[in-house]
Amino acid sequence: MDENHLYQEQQAKLTTLQSLLQPGEQLLWHGAPARGIRLRSVDWFFFPVLVVWLGFGIAMMIQAARLFLLLTVIPIFFILPALYLILNQYIGSAIKRMNSYYCITDQRVIIMEPNGVTVLPLYQLQVLELEHIHHGIGIIYFSGKIPHKWMGADYRLNDQRLAFWFIPDAANVHAILKSNIPQ
């Protein structure tokens, strides 16, 4: 996409966002998440494992087909889960973020996503967790951790928490949120 198209797209989202504001509500920050496939720290472990798992399933399928075995169905139980996780977690997330837009006002947090709009009053936000990714990009979670531990590592693959996903200048946005949450 060229920059003009991205600018027009962002302006359309901002117009939609402004129509959601209540009278007297002030816009403190707004922005879109980073585009493309993004990996969190946990993904640097799981993505290669998924690729190896998928490769193993494909190699089994090829070998079984060469031998004309009736067992060619078994590798599907390796291939389908790996494909589902890769497509859902990485490609699906990128597509969802491409059509998302975020906003902080003096009263609420607004998350516009392809499947609808989520509004969180600032006074209801209790846990704000900032996860730094790289080069200022980060994730701000609006709810507590979902406990998924394996060998002491947090492995939330398909994290369903409400969040600003992969936003530029995440530390600054986190500071804006923290300073506007009523104590």
mmCIF file of C-alpha atoms in Angstrom:
data_model
loop_
_atom_site.group_PDB
_atom_site.id
_atom_site.type_symbol
_atom_site.label_atom_id
_atom_site.label_comp_id
_atom_site.label_asym_id
_atom_site.label_seq_id
_atom_site.Cartn_x
_atom_site.Cartn_y
_atom_site.Cartn_z
ATOM 1 C CA MET A 1 0.000 0.000 0.000
ATOM 2 C CA ASP A 2 1.180 3.487 -0.707
ATOM 3 C CA GLU A 3 1.380 6.133 2.002
ATOM 4 C CA ASN A 4 -1.549 8.130 0.572
ATOM 5 C CA HIS A 5 -3.853 5.103 0.853
ATOM 6 C CA LEU A 6 -2.710 4.437 4.450
ATOM 7 C CA TYR A 7 -3.279 8.090 5.327
ATOM 8 C CA GLN A 8 -6.820 8.031 3.869
ATOM 9 C CA GLU A 9 -7.561 4.780 5.697
ATOM 10 C CA GLN A 10 -6.357 6.233 9.006
ATOM 11 C CA GLN A 11 -8.390 9.416 8.471
ATOM 12 C CA ALA A 12 -11.537 7.326 7.875
ATOM 13 C CA LYS A 13 -10.916 5.427 11.121
ATOM 14 C CA LEU A 14 -10.329 8.697 12.980
ATOM 15 C CA THR A 15 -13.627 10.083 11.635
ATOM 16 C CA THR A 16 -15.441 6.962 12.842
ATOM 17 C CA LEU A 17 -13.698 7.288 16.192
ATOM 18 C CA GLN A 18 -14.701 10.925 16.603
ATOM 19 C CA SER A 19 -18.338 9.959 16.031
ATOM 20 C CA LEU A 20 -18.068 7.666 19.087
ATOM 21 C CA LEU A 21 -16.914 10.451 21.404
ATOM 22 C CA GLN A 22 -19.393 11.830 23.919
ATOM 23 C CA PRO A 23 -19.958 15.592 24.262
ATOM 24 C CA GLY A 24 -17.069 17.155 26.170
ATOM 25 C CA GLU A 25 -14.883 14.045 25.907
ATOM 26 C CA GLN A 26 -11.276 14.878 24.995
ATOM 27 C CA LEU A 27 -9.104 12.732 22.756
ATOM 28 C CA LEU A 28 -5.729 12.105 24.444
ATOM 29 C CA TRP A 29 -4.177 9.583 22.036
ATOM 30 C CA HIS A 30 -5.160 7.564 18.990
ATOM 31 C CA GLY A 31 -3.296 5.263 16.671
ATOM 32 C CA ALA A 32 -3.134 2.044 14.734
ATOM 33 C CA PRO A 33 -1.140 -1.072 15.594
ATOM 34 C CA ALA A 34 1.965 -2.008 13.639
ATOM 35 C CA ARG A 35 1.190 -3.973 10.503
ATOM 36 C CA GLY A 36 2.492 -7.318 9.361
ATOM 37 C CA ILE A 37 3.406 -10.498 11.169
ATOM 38 C CA ARG A 38 4.818 -9.670 14.599
ATOM 39 C CA LEU A 39 6.447 -12.034 17.058
ATOM 40 C CA ARG A 40 6.326 -11.668 20.824
ATOM 41 C CA SER A 41 9.142 -13.069 22.957
ATOM 42 C CA VAL A 42 7.201 -16.304 23.526
ATOM 43 C CA ASP A 43 6.766 -16.700 19.750
ATOM 44 C CA TRP A 44 10.511 -16.913 19.159
ATOM 45 C CA PHE A 45 10.273 -20.356 20.754
ATOM 46 C CA PHE A 46 6.899 -21.552 19.500
ATOM 47 C CA PHE A 47 7.093 -20.438 15.863
ATOM 48 C CA PRO A 48 10.145 -22.640 15.055
ATOM 49 C CA VAL A 49 8.533 -25.533 16.947
ATOM 50 C CA LEU A 50 5.380 -25.164 14.845
ATOM 51 C CA VAL A 51 7.402 -25.065 11.625
ATOM 52 C CA VAL A 52 9.334 -28.215 12.616
ATOM 53 C CA TRP A 53 6.067 -29.924 13.623
ATOM 54 C CA LEU A 54 4.538 -28.995 10.254
ATOM 55 C CA GLY A 55 7.652 -30.182 8.393
ATOM 56 C CA PHE A 56 7.576 -33.479 10.273
ATOM 57 C CA GLY A 57 3.941 -34.020 9.285
ATOM 58 C CA ILE A 58 4.648 -33.208 5.640
ATOM 59 C CA ALA A 59 7.690 -35.530 5.577
ATOM 60 C CA MET A 60 5.567 -38.327 7.084
ATOM 61 C CA MET A 61 2.861 -37.718 4.472
ATOM 62 C CA ILE A 62 5.380 -37.872 1.604
ATOM 63 C CA GLN A 63 6.983 -41.044 2.948
ATOM 64 C CA ALA A 64 3.620 -42.750 3.468
ATOM 65 C CA ALA A 65 2.485 -41.755 -0.033
ATOM 66 C CA ARG A 66 5.669 -43.191 -1.559
ATOM 67 C CA LEU A 67 5.030 -46.502 0.135
ATOM 68 C CA PHE A 68 1.323 -46.429 -0.782
ATOM 69 C CA LEU A 69 0.396 -46.980 2.834
ATOM 70 C CA LEU A 70 -3.086 -46.621 4.155
ATOM 71 C CA LEU A 71 -1.506 -44.723 7.035
ATOM 72 C CA THR A 72 -1.302 -41.504 5.016
ATOM 73 C CA VAL A 73 -4.117 -40.167 7.198
ATOM 74 C CA ILE A 74 -1.977 -40.136 10.364
ATOM 75 C CA PRO A 75 0.273 -37.220 9.269
ATOM 76 C CA ILE A 76 -2.834 -35.066 8.915
ATOM 77 C CA PHE A 77 -3.029 -35.030 12.728
ATOM 78 C CA PHE A 78 0.368 -33.305 12.691
ATOM 79 C CA ILE A 79 -0.243 -31.011 9.724
ATOM 80 C CA LEU A 80 -3.694 -29.602 10.502
ATOM 81 C CA PRO A 81 -3.008 -28.400 14.077
ATOM 82 C CA ALA A 82 0.270 -26.776 13.028
ATOM 83 C CA LEU A 83 -1.386 -25.050 10.055
ATOM 84 C CA TYR A 84 -4.267 -23.882 12.220
ATOM 85 C CA LEU A 85 -1.940 -22.367 14.826
ATOM 86 C CA ILE A 86 0.279 -20.681 12.243
ATOM 87 C CA LEU A 87 -2.645 -19.277 10.249
ATOM 88 C CA ASN A 88 -4.667 -18.217 13.292
ATOM 89 C CA GLN A 89 -1.929 -16.910 15.553
ATOM 90 C CA TYR A 90 0.321 -15.128 13.113
ATOM 91 C CA ILE A 91 -1.494 -14.433 9.846
ATOM 92 C CA GLY A 92 -4.938 -13.965 11.432
ATOM 93 C CA SER A 93 -3.489 -11.571 13.983
ATOM 94 C CA ALA A 94 -1.832 -9.515 11.238
ATOM 95 C CA ILE A 95 -5.101 -9.249 9.295
ATOM 96 C CA LYS A 96 -7.045 -8.275 12.428
ATOM 97 C CA ARG A 97 -4.511 -5.583 13.362
ATOM 98 C CA MET A 98 -4.546 -4.204 9.820
ATOM 99 C CA ASN A 99 -8.176 -3.181 10.403
ATOM 100 C CA SER A 100 -7.894 -2.088 14.060
ATOM 101 C CA TYR A 101 -7.635 1.367 15.598
ATOM 102 C CA TYR A 102 -7.141 2.441 19.220
ATOM 103 C CA CYS A 103 -8.027 5.527 21.226
ATOM 104 C CA ILE A 104 -7.601 6.943 24.719
ATOM 105 C CA THR A 105 -9.862 9.745 25.893
ATOM 106 C CA ASP A 106 -10.063 11.470 29.245
ATOM 107 C CA GLN A 107 -12.879 9.029 30.148
ATOM 108 C CA ARG A 108 -12.476 5.808 28.160
ATOM 109 C CA VAL A 109 -10.349 3.456 26.117
ATOM 110 C CA ILE A 110 -11.845 2.611 22.717
ATOM 111 C CA ILE A 111 -10.723 -0.425 20.720
ATOM 112 C CA MET A 112 -12.066 -0.567 17.152
ATOM 113 C CA GLU A 113 -11.577 -3.994 15.560
ATOM 114 C CA PRO A 114 -13.104 -5.715 12.527
ATOM 115 C CA ASN A 115 -15.573 -7.585 14.733
ATOM 116 C CA GLY A 116 -16.800 -4.510 16.620
ATOM 117 C CA VAL A 117 -15.975 -1.735 19.045
ATOM 118 C CA THR A 118 -14.989 -2.290 22.682
ATOM 119 C CA VAL A 119 -15.273 0.592 25.142
ATOM 120 C CA LEU A 120 -13.593 0.446 28.557
ATOM 121 C CA PRO A 121 -14.233 3.228 31.083
ATOM 122 C CA LEU A 122 -10.934 4.372 32.604
ATOM 123 C CA TYR A 123 -12.245 3.951 36.154
ATOM 124 C CA GLN A 124 -12.711 0.205 35.503
ATOM 125 C CA LEU A 125 -9.110 -0.398 34.411
ATOM 126 C CA GLN A 126 -7.263 -2.053 37.264
ATOM 127 C CA VAL A 127 -4.341 -3.892 35.683
ATOM 128 C CA LEU A 128 -2.211 -2.333 32.987
ATOM 129 C CA GLU A 129 0.609 -4.547 31.812
ATOM 130 C CA LEU A 130 3.149 -3.275 29.294
ATOM 131 C CA GLU A 131 5.078 -5.814 27.226
ATOM 132 C CA HIS A 132 7.990 -4.324 25.305
ATOM 133 C CA ILE A 133 8.591 -6.003 21.945
ATOM 134 C CA HIS A 134 11.319 -4.012 20.152
ATOM 135 C CA HIS A 135 12.121 -0.504 18.882
ATOM 136 C CA GLY A 136 9.403 1.120 21.013
ATOM 137 C CA ILE A 137 6.675 -1.218 19.804
ATOM 138 C CA GLY A 138 4.773 -2.949 22.570
ATOM 139 C CA ILE A 139 1.525 -4.394 23.854
ATOM 140 C CA ILE A 140 -0.590 -2.844 26.606
ATOM 141 C CA TYR A 141 -2.880 -5.386 28.279
ATOM 142 C CA PHE A 142 -6.029 -4.186 30.061
ATOM 143 C CA SER A 143 -6.606 -7.276 32.189
ATOM 144 C CA GLY A 144 -4.549 -9.639 34.300
ATOM 145 C CA LYS A 145 -2.453 -12.516 33.051
ATOM 146 C CA ILE A 146 -4.084 -15.737 32.016
ATOM 147 C CA PRO A 147 -1.996 -18.344 33.867
ATOM 148 C CA HIS A 148 -0.444 -20.712 31.350
ATOM 149 C CA LYS A 149 2.910 -21.946 32.567
ATOM 150 C CA TRP A 150 5.136 -24.639 31.174
ATOM 151 C CA MET A 151 8.591 -25.179 32.642
ATOM 152 C CA GLY A 152 8.361 -21.755 34.288
ATOM 153 C CA ALA A 153 7.762 -19.910 30.999
ATOM 154 C CA ASP A 154 4.616 -18.027 30.113
ATOM 155 C CA TYR A 155 3.293 -19.512 26.886
ATOM 156 C CA ARG A 156 0.036 -17.726 26.044
ATOM 157 C CA LEU A 157 -0.139 -18.543 22.363
ATOM 158 C CA ASN A 158 -3.571 -17.230 21.481
ATOM 159 C CA ASP A 159 -3.889 -14.469 24.053
ATOM 160 C CA GLN A 160 -7.503 -13.331 24.257
ATOM 161 C CA ARG A 161 -7.019 -10.446 26.680
ATOM 162 C CA LEU A 162 -8.137 -6.967 25.724
ATOM 163 C CA ALA A 163 -5.094 -5.026 24.624
ATOM 164 C CA PHE A 164 -3.544 -2.432 22.386
ATOM 165 C CA TRP A 165 -1.560 -4.865 20.202
ATOM 166 C CA PHE A 166 1.872 -3.934 18.820
ATOM 167 C CA ILE A 167 1.536 -0.173 19.091
ATOM 168 C CA PRO A 168 4.386 2.205 18.314
ATOM 169 C CA ASP A 169 5.716 4.272 21.245
ATOM 170 C CA ALA A 170 4.049 1.897 23.703
ATOM 171 C CA ALA A 171 5.850 3.313 26.760
ATOM 172 C CA ASN A 172 4.458 6.796 26.095
ATOM 173 C CA VAL A 173 0.928 5.452 25.523
ATOM 174 C CA HIS A 174 1.214 3.416 28.735
ATOM 175 C CA ALA A 175 2.241 6.583 30.615
ATOM 176 C CA ILE A 176 -0.773 8.476 29.204
ATOM 177 C CA LEU A 177 -3.057 5.698 30.406
ATOM 178 C CA LYS A 178 -1.472 5.474 33.878
ATOM 179 C CA SER A 179 -1.706 9.238 34.412
ATOM 180 C CA ASN A 180 -5.407 9.352 33.489
ATOM 181 C CA ILE A 181 -6.732 6.373 35.443
ATOM 182 C CA PRO A 182 -8.580 7.617 38.532
ATOM 183 C CA GLN A 183 -7.005 6.366 41.758
#
